[in-house]
PDB file of C-alpha atoms in Angstrom:
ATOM      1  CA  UNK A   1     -12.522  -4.717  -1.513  1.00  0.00           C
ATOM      2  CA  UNK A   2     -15.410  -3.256   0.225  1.00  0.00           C
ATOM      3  CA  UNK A   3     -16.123   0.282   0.833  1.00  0.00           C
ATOM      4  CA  UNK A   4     -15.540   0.741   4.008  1.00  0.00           C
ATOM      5  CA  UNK A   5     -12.152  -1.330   4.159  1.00  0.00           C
ATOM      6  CA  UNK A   6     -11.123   0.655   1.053  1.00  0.00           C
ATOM      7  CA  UNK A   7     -11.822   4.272   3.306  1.00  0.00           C
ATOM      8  CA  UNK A   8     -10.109   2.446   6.637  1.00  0.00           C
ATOM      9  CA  UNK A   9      -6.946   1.540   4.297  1.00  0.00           C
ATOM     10  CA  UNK A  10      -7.071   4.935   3.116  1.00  0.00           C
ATOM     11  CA  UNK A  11      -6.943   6.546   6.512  1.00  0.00           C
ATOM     12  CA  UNK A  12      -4.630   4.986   7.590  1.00  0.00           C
ATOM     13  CA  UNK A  13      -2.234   5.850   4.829  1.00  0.00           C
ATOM     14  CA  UNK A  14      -3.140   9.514   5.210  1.00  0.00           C
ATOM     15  CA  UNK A  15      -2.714   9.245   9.222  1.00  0.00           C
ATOM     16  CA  UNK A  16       1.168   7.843   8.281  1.00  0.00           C
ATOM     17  CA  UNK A  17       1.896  10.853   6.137  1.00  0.00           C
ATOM     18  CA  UNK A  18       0.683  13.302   8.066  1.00  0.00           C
ATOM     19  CA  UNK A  19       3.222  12.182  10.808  1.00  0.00           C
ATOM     20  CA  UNK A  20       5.929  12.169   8.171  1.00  0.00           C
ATOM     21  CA  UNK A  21       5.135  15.202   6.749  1.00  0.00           C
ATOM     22  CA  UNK A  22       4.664  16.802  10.899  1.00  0.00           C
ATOM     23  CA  UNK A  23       8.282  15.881  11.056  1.00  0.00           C
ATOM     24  CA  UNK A  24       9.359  16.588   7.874  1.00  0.00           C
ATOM     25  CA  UNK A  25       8.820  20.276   8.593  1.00  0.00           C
ATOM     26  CA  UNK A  26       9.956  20.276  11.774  1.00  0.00           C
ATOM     27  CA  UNK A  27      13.518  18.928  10.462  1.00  0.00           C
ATOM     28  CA  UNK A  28      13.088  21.819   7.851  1.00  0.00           C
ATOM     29  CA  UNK A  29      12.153  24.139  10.300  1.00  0.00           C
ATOM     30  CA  UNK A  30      15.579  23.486  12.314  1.00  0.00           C
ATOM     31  CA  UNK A  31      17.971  24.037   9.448  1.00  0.00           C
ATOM     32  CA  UNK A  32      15.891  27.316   7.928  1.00  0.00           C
ATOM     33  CA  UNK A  33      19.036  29.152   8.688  1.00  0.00           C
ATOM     34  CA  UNK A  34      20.946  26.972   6.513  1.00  0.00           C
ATOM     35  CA  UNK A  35      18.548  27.348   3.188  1.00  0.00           C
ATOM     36  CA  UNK A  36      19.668  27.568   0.568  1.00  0.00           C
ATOM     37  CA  UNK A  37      22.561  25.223   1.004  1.00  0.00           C
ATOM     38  CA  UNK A  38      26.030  25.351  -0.655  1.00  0.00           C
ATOM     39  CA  UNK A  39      29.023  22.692  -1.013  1.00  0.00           C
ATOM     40  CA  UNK A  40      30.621  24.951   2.273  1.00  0.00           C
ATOM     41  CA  UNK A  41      27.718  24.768   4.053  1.00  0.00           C
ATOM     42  CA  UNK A  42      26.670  21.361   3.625  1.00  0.00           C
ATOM     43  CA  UNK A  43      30.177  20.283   4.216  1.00  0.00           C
ATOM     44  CA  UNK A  44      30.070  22.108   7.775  1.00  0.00           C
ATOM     45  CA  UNK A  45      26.937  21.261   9.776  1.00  0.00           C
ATOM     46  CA  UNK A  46      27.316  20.874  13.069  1.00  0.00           C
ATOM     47  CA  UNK A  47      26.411  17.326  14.712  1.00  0.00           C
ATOM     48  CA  UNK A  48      23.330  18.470  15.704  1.00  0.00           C
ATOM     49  CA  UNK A  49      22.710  19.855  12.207  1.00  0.00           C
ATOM     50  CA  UNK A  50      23.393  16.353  10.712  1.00  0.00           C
ATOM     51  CA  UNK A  51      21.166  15.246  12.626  1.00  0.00           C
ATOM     52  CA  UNK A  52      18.265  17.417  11.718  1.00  0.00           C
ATOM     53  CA  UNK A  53      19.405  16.799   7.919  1.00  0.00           C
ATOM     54  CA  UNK A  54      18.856  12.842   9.063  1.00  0.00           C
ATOM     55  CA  UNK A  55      15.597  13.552   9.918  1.00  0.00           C
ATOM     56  CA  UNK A  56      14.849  15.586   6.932  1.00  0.00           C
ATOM     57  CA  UNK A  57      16.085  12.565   4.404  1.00  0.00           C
ATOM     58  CA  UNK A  58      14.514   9.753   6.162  1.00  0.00           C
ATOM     59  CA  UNK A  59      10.936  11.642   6.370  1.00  0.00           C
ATOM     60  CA  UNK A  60      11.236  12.773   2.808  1.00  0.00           C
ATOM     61  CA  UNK A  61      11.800   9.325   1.693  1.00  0.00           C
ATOM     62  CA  UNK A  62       9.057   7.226   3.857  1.00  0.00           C
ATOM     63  CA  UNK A  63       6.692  10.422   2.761  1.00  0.00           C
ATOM     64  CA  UNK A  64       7.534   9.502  -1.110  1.00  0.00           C
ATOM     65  CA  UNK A  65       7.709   5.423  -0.186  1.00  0.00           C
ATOM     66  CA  UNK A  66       4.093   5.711   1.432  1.00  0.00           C
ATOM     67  CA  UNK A  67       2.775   7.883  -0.766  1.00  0.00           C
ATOM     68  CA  UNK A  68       3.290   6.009  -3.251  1.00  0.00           C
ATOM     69  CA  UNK A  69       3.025   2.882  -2.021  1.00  0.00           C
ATOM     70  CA  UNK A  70      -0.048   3.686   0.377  1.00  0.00           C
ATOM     71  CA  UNK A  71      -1.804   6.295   0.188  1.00  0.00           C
ATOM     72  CA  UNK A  72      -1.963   6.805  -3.826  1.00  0.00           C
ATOM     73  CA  UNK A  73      -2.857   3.224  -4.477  1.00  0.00           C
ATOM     74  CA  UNK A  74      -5.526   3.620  -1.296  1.00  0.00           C
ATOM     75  CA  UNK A  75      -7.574   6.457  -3.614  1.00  0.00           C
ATOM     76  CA  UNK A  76      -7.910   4.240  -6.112  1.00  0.00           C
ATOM     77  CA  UNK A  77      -9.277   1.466  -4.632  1.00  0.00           C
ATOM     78  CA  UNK A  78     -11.714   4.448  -2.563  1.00  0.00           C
ATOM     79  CA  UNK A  79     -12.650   5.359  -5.794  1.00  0.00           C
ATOM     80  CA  UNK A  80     -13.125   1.814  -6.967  1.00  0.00           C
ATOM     81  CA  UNK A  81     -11.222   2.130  -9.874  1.00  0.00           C
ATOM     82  CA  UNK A  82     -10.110  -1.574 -10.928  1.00  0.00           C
ATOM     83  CA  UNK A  83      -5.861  -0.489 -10.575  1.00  0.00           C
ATOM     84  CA  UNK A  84      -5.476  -2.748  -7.793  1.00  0.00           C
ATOM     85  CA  UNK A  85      -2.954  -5.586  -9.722  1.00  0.00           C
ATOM     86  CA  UNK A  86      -1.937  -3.166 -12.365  1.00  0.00           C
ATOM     87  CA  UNK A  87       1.785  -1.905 -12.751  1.00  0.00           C
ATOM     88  CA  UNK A  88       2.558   1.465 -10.727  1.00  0.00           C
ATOM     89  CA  UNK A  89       2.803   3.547 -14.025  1.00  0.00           C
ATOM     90  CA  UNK A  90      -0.979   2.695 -14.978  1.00  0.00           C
ATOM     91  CA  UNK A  91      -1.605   3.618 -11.770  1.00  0.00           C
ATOM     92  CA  UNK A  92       0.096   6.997 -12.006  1.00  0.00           C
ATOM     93  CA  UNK A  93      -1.106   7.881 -15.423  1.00  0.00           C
ATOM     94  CA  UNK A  94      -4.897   6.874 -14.164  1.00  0.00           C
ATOM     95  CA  UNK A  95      -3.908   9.445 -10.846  1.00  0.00           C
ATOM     96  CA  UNK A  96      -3.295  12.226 -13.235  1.00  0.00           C
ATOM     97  CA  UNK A  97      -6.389  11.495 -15.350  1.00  0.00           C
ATOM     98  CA  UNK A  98      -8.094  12.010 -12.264  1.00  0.00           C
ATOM     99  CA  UNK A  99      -6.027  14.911 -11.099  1.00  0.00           C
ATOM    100  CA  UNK A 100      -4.500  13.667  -7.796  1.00  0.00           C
ATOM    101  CA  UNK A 101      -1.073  14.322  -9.433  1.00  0.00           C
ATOM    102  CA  UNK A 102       0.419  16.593 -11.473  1.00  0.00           C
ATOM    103  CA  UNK A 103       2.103  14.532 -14.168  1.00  0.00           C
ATOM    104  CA  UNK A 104       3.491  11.053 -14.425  1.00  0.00           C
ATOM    105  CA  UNK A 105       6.692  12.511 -15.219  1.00  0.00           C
ATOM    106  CA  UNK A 106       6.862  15.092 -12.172  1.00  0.00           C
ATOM    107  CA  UNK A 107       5.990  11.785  -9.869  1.00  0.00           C
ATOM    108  CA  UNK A 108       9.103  10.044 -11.473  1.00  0.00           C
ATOM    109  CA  UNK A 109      11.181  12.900 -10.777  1.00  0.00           C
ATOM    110  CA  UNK A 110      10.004  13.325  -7.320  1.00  0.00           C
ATOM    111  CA  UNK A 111      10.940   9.210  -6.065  1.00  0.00           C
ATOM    112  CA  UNK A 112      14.254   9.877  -8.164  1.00  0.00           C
ATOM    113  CA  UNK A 113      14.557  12.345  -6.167  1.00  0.00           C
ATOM    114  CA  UNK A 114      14.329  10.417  -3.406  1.00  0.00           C
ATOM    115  CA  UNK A 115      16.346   7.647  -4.928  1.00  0.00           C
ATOM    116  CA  UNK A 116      19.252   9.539  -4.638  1.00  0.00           C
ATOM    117  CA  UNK A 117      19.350   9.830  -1.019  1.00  0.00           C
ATOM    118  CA  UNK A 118      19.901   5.921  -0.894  1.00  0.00           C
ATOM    119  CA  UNK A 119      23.513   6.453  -1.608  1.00  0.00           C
ATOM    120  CA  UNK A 120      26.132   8.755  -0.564  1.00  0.00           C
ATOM    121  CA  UNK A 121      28.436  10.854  -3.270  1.00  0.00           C
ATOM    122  CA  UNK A 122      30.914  12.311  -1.072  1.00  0.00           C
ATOM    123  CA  UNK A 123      33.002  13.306  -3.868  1.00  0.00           C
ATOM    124  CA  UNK A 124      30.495  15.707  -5.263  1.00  0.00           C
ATOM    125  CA  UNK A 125      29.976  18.031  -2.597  1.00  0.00           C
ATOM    126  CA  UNK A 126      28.132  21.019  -5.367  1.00  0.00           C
ATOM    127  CA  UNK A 127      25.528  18.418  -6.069  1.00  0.00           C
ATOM    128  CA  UNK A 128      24.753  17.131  -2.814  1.00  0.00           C
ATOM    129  CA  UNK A 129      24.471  20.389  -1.719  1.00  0.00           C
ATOM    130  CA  UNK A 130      21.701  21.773  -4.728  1.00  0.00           C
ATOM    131  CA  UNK A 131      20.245  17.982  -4.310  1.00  0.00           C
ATOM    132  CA  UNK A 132      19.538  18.799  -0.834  1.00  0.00           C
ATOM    133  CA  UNK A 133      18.232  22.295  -2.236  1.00  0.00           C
ATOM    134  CA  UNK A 134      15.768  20.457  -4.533  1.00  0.00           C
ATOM    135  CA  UNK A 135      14.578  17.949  -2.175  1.00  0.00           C
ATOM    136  CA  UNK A 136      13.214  20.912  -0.028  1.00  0.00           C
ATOM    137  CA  UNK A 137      11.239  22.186  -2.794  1.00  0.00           C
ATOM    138  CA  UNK A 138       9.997  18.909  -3.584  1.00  0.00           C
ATOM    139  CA  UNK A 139       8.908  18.526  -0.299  1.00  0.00           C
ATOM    140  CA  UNK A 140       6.497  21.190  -0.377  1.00  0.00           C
ATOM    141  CA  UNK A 141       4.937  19.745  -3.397  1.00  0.00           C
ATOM    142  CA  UNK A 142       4.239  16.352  -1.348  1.00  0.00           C
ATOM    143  CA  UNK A 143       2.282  18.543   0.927  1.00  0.00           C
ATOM    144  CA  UNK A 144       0.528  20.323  -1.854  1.00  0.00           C
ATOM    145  CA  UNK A 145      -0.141  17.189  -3.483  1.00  0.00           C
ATOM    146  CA  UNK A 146      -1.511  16.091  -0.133  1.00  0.00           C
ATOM    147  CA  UNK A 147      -3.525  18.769   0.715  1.00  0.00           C
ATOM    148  CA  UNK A 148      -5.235  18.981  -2.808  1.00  0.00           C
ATOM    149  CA  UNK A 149      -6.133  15.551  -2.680  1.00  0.00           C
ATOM    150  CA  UNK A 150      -7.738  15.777   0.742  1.00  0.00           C
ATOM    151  CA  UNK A 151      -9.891  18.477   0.216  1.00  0.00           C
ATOM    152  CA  UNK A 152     -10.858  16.677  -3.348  1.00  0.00           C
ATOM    153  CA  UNK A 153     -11.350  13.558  -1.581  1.00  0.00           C
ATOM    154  CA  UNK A 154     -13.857  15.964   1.287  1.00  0.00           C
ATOM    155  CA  UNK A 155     -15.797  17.060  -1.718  1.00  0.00           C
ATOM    156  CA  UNK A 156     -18.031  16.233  -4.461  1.00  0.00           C
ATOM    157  CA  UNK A 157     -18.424  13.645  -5.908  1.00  0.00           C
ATOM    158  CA  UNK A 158     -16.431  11.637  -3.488  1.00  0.00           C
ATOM    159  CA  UNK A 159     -17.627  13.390  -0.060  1.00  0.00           C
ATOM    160  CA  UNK A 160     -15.297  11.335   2.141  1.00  0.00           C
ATOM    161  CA  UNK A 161     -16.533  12.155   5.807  1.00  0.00           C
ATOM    162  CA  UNK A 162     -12.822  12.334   7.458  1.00  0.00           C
ATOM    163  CA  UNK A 163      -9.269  11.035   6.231  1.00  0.00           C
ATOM    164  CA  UNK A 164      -7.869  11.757   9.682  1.00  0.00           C
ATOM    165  CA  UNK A 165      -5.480  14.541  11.649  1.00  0.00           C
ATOM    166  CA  UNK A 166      -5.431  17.748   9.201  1.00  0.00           C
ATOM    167  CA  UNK A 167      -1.942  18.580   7.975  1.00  0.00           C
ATOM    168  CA  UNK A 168       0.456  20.746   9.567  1.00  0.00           C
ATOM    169  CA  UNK A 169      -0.779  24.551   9.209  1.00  0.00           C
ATOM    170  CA  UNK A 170       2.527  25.929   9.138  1.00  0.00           C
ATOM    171  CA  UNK A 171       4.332  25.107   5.900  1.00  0.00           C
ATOM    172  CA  UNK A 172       7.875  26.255   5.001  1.00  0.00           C
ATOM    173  CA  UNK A 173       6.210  28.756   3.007  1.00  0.00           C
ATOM    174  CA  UNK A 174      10.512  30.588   3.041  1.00  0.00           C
ATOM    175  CA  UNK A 175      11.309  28.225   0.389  1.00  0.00           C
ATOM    176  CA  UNK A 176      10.780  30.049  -2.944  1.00  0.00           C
ATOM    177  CA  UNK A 177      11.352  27.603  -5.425  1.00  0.00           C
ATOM    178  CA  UNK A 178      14.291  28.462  -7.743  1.00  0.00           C
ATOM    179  CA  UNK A 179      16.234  30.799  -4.700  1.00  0.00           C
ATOM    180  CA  UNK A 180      19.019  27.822  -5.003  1.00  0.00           C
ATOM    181  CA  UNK A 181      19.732  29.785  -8.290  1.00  0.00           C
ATOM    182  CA  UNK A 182      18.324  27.342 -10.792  1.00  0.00           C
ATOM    183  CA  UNK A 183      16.423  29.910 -12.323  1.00  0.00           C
ATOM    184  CA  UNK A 184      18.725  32.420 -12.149  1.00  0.00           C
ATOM    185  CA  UNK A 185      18.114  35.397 -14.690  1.00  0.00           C
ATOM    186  CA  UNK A 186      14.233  34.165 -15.579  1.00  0.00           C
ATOM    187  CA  UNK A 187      13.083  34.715 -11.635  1.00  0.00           C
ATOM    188  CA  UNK A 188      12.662  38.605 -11.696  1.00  0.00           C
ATOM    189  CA  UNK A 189      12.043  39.588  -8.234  1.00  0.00           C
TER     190      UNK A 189
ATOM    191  CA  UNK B   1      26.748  -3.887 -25.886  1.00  0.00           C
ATOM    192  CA  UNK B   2      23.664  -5.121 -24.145  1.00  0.00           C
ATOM    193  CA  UNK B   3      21.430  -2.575 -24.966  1.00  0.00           C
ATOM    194  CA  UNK B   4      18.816  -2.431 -28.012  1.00  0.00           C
ATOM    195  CA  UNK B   5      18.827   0.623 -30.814  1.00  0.00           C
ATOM    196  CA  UNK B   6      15.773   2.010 -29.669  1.00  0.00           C
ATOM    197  CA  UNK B   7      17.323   2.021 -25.684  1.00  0.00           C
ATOM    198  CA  UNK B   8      20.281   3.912 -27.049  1.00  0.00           C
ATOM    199  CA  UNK B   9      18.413   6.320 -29.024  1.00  0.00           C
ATOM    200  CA  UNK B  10      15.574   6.884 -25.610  1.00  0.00           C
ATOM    201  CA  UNK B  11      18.779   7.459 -23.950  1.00  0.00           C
ATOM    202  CA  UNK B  12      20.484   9.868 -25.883  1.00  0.00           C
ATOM    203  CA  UNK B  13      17.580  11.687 -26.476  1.00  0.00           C
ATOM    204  CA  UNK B  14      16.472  12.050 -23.086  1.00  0.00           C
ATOM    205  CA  UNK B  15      20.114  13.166 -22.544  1.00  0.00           C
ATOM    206  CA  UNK B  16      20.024  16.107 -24.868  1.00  0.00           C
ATOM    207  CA  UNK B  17      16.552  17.784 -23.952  1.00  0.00           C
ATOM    208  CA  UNK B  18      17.382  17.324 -20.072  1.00  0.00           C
ATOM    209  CA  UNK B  19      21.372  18.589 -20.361  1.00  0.00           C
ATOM    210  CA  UNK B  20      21.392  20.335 -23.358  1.00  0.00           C
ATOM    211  CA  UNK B  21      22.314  19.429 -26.955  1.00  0.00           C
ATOM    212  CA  UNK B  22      26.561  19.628 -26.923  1.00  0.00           C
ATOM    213  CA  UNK B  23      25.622  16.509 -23.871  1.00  0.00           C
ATOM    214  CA  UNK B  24      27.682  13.193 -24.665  1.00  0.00           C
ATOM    215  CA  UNK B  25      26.833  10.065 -22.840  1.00  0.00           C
ATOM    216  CA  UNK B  26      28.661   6.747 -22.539  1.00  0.00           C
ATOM    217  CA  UNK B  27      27.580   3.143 -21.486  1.00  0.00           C
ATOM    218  CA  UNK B  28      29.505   1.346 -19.155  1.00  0.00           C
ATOM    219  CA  UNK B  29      30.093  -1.770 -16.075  1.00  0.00           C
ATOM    220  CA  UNK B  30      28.641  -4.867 -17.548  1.00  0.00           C
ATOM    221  CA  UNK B  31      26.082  -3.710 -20.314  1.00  0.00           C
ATOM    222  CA  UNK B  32      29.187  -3.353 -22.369  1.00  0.00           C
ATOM    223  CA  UNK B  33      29.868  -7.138 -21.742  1.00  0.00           C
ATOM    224  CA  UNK B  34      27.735  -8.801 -24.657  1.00  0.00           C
ATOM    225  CA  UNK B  35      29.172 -12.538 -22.156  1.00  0.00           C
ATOM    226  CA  UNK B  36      26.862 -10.928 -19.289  1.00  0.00           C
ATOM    227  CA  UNK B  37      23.134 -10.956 -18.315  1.00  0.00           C
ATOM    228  CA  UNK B  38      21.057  -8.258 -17.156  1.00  0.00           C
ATOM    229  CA  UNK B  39      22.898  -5.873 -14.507  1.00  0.00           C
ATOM    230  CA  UNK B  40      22.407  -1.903 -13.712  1.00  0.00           C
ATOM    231  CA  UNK B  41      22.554   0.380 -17.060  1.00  0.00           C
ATOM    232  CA  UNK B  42      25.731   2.725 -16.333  1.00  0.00           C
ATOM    233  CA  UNK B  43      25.899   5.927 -17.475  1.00  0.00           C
ATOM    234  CA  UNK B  44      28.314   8.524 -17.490  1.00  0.00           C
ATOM    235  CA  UNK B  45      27.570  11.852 -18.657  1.00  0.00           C
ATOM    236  CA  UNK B  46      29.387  14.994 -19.594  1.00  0.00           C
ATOM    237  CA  UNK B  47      27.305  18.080 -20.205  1.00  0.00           C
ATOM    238  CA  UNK B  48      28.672  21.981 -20.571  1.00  0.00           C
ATOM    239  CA  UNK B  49      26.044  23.279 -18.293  1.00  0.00           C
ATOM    240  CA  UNK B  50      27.601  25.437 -15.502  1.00  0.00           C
ATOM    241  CA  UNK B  51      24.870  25.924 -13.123  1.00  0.00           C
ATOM    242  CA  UNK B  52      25.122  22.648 -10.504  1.00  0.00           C
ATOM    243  CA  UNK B  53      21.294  23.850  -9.692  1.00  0.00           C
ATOM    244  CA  UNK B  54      19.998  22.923 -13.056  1.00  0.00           C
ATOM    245  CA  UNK B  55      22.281  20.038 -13.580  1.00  0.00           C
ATOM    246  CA  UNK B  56      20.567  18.089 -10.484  1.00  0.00           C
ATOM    247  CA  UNK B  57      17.190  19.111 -12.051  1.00  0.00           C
ATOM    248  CA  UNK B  58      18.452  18.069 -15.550  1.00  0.00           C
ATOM    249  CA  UNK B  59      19.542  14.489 -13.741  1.00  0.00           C
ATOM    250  CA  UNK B  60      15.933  13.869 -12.125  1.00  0.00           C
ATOM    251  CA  UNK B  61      14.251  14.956 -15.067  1.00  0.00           C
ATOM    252  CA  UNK B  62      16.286  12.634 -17.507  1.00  0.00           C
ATOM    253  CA  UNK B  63      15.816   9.776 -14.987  1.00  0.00           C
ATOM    254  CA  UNK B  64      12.413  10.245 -14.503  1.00  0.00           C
ATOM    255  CA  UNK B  65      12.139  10.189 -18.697  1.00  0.00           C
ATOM    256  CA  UNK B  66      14.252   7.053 -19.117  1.00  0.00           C
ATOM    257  CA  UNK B  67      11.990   5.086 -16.848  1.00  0.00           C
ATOM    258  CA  UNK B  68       9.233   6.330 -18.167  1.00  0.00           C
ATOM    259  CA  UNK B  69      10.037   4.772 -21.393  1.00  0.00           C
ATOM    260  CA  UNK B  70      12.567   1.975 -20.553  1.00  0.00           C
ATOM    261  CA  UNK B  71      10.297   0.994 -17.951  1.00  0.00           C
ATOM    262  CA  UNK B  72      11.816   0.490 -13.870  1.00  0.00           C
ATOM    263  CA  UNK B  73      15.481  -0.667 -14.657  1.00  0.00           C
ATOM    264  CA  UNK B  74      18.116   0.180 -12.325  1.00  0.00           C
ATOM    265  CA  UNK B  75      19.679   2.852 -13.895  1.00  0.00           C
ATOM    266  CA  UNK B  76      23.274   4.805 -12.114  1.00  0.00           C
ATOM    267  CA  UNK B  77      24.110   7.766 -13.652  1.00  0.00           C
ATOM    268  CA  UNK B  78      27.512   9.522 -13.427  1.00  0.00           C
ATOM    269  CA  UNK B  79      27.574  13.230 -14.626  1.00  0.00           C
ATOM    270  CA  UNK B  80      30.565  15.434 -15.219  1.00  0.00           C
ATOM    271  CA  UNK B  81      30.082  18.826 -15.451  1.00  0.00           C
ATOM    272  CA  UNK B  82      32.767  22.100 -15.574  1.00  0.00           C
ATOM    273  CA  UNK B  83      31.957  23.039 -12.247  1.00  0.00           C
ATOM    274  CA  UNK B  84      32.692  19.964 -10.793  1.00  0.00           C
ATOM    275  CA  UNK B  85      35.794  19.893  -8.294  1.00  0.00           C
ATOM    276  CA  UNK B  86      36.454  16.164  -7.960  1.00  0.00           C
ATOM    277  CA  UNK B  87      37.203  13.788 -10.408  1.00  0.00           C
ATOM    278  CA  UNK B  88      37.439  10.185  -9.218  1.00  0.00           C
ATOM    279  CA  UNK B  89      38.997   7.554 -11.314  1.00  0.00           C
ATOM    280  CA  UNK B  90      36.076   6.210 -12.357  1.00  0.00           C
ATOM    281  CA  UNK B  91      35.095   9.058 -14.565  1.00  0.00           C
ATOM    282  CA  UNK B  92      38.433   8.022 -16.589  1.00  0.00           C
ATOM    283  CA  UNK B  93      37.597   4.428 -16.354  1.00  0.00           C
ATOM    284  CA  UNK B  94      34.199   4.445 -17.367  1.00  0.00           C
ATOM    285  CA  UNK B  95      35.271   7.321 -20.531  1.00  0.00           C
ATOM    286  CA  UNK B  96      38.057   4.496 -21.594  1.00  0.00           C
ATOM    287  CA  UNK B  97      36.300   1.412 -20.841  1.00  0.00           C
ATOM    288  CA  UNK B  98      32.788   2.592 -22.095  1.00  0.00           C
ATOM    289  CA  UNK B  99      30.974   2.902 -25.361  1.00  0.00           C
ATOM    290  CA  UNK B 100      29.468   6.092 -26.645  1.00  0.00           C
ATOM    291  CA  UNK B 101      26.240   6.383 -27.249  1.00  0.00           C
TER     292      UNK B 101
END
């Protein structure tokens, strides 16, 4: 792949989750209130609550999907690194050489994660409920993730002229990871 | 059991650092069948760990760890835990029917 294709298939990964991750917060915006979420909660939003919880699960998962499947991938062939027919996890350990993810491992937790949300476990209303908990702090990390890779990709060496729209300025910066008590006693405050 | 001695031991081992060392895990569905091919790995797990917060975290992270090494199988997990409210049957099916690992 040429150069330019490789930036134009890159941009327009980045321009699909930026709109995912624009709606993403707005869904998390709209149940704030709600954060952290317990089985009581969860098991009480109102319609228009379930709706904004929609919205939350099916951004979260097309972010994950096309990052993943897009825009990850999309570096690598910017960067002309020869990944293109290799299996996702050479892909993802090459990424973290590189430092456009954390870890291998933290990517596999994040799309299991999102695996989760293809099936419904209505008998386990405590899970759902920290599930939903986790997926909000994950979702943060997709925009950090994001956001560190842009700027990288806007420096040196790679001095990308423009991936597109800039990311939403307003994160849910109210989400402090571990307030769904999952670090309960180690979190002094 | 459809499942080779270094899967079981990946497994088991992954279950322990993610839940916690007294965790006990059992195969079950149709990679107890040695008569069937291929089909999901399901596991049911029981772990002592109280906190539902940590036990989701626990869950992603021993997914996460089984893939890595197992490569992408299809992998449903079950998990019982103290804190847990409902029990469906399956939880006493797949303790009865299942093999522990």
């Amino acid at each position: 792949m040429n150069s330019t294709s490789a930036e134009l298939r890159l941009q327009d990964a980045w321009r699909e989750c930026e709109r995912h991750v624009h709606h993403l917060f707005y869904a998390m915006a709209a149940l704030k209130p709600l954060w952290p979420f317990t089985a009581d909660k969860y098991g009480a939003l109102t319609d228009e609550q379930v709706q904004d919880m929609d919205q939350f699960i099916l951004r979260f998962t097309k972010l994950q999907d096309t990052m993943g499947e897009r825009f990850l991938p999309a570096i690598l062939q910017y960067l002309q690194e020869p990944y293109d027919t290799r299996p996702m996890l050479d892909k993802l350990n090459r990424l973290e050489k590189l430092g456009f993810i954390e870890s291998v491992e933290k990517w596999q937790q994040i799309r299991s994660i999102r695996n989760r949300f293809a099936h419904d476990y209505p008998d386990d209303p405590e899970k759902n409920a920290a599930h939903i908990n986790l997926a909000f702090e994950t979702a943060l990390d997709l925009y950090q993730t994001l956001a560190a890779a842009a700027s990288r990709l806007a420096a040196d060496p790679y001095s990308l002229a423009a991936l597109g729209n800039p990311l939403p300025q307003s994160t849910p910066d109210w989400i402090r990871p571990g307030e769904d008590g999952s670090r309960k006693g180690n979190n002094p405050k | 059991m459809r499942l080779t001695p270094r899967q079981i031991e990946i497994i088991r081992q992954a279950a322990q650092v993610a839940f916690g060392p007294a965790t006990q895990v059992w195969l079950f569905g149709s990679r107890v069948d040695d008569s069937k091919r291929g089909g999901d790995i399901d596991l049911f797990i029981e772990t002592d760990e109280p906190d539902v917060a940590k036990i989701v975290r626990a869950e992603m992270a021993f997914l996460a760890t089984i893939k890595m090494q197992l490569g992408d199988q299809k992998i449903d997990v079950l998990v019982n835990y103290p804190a847990r409210t409902a029990h469906p049957p399956i939880f006493e099916i797949a303790r009865q029917t299942g093999v522990r690992l």
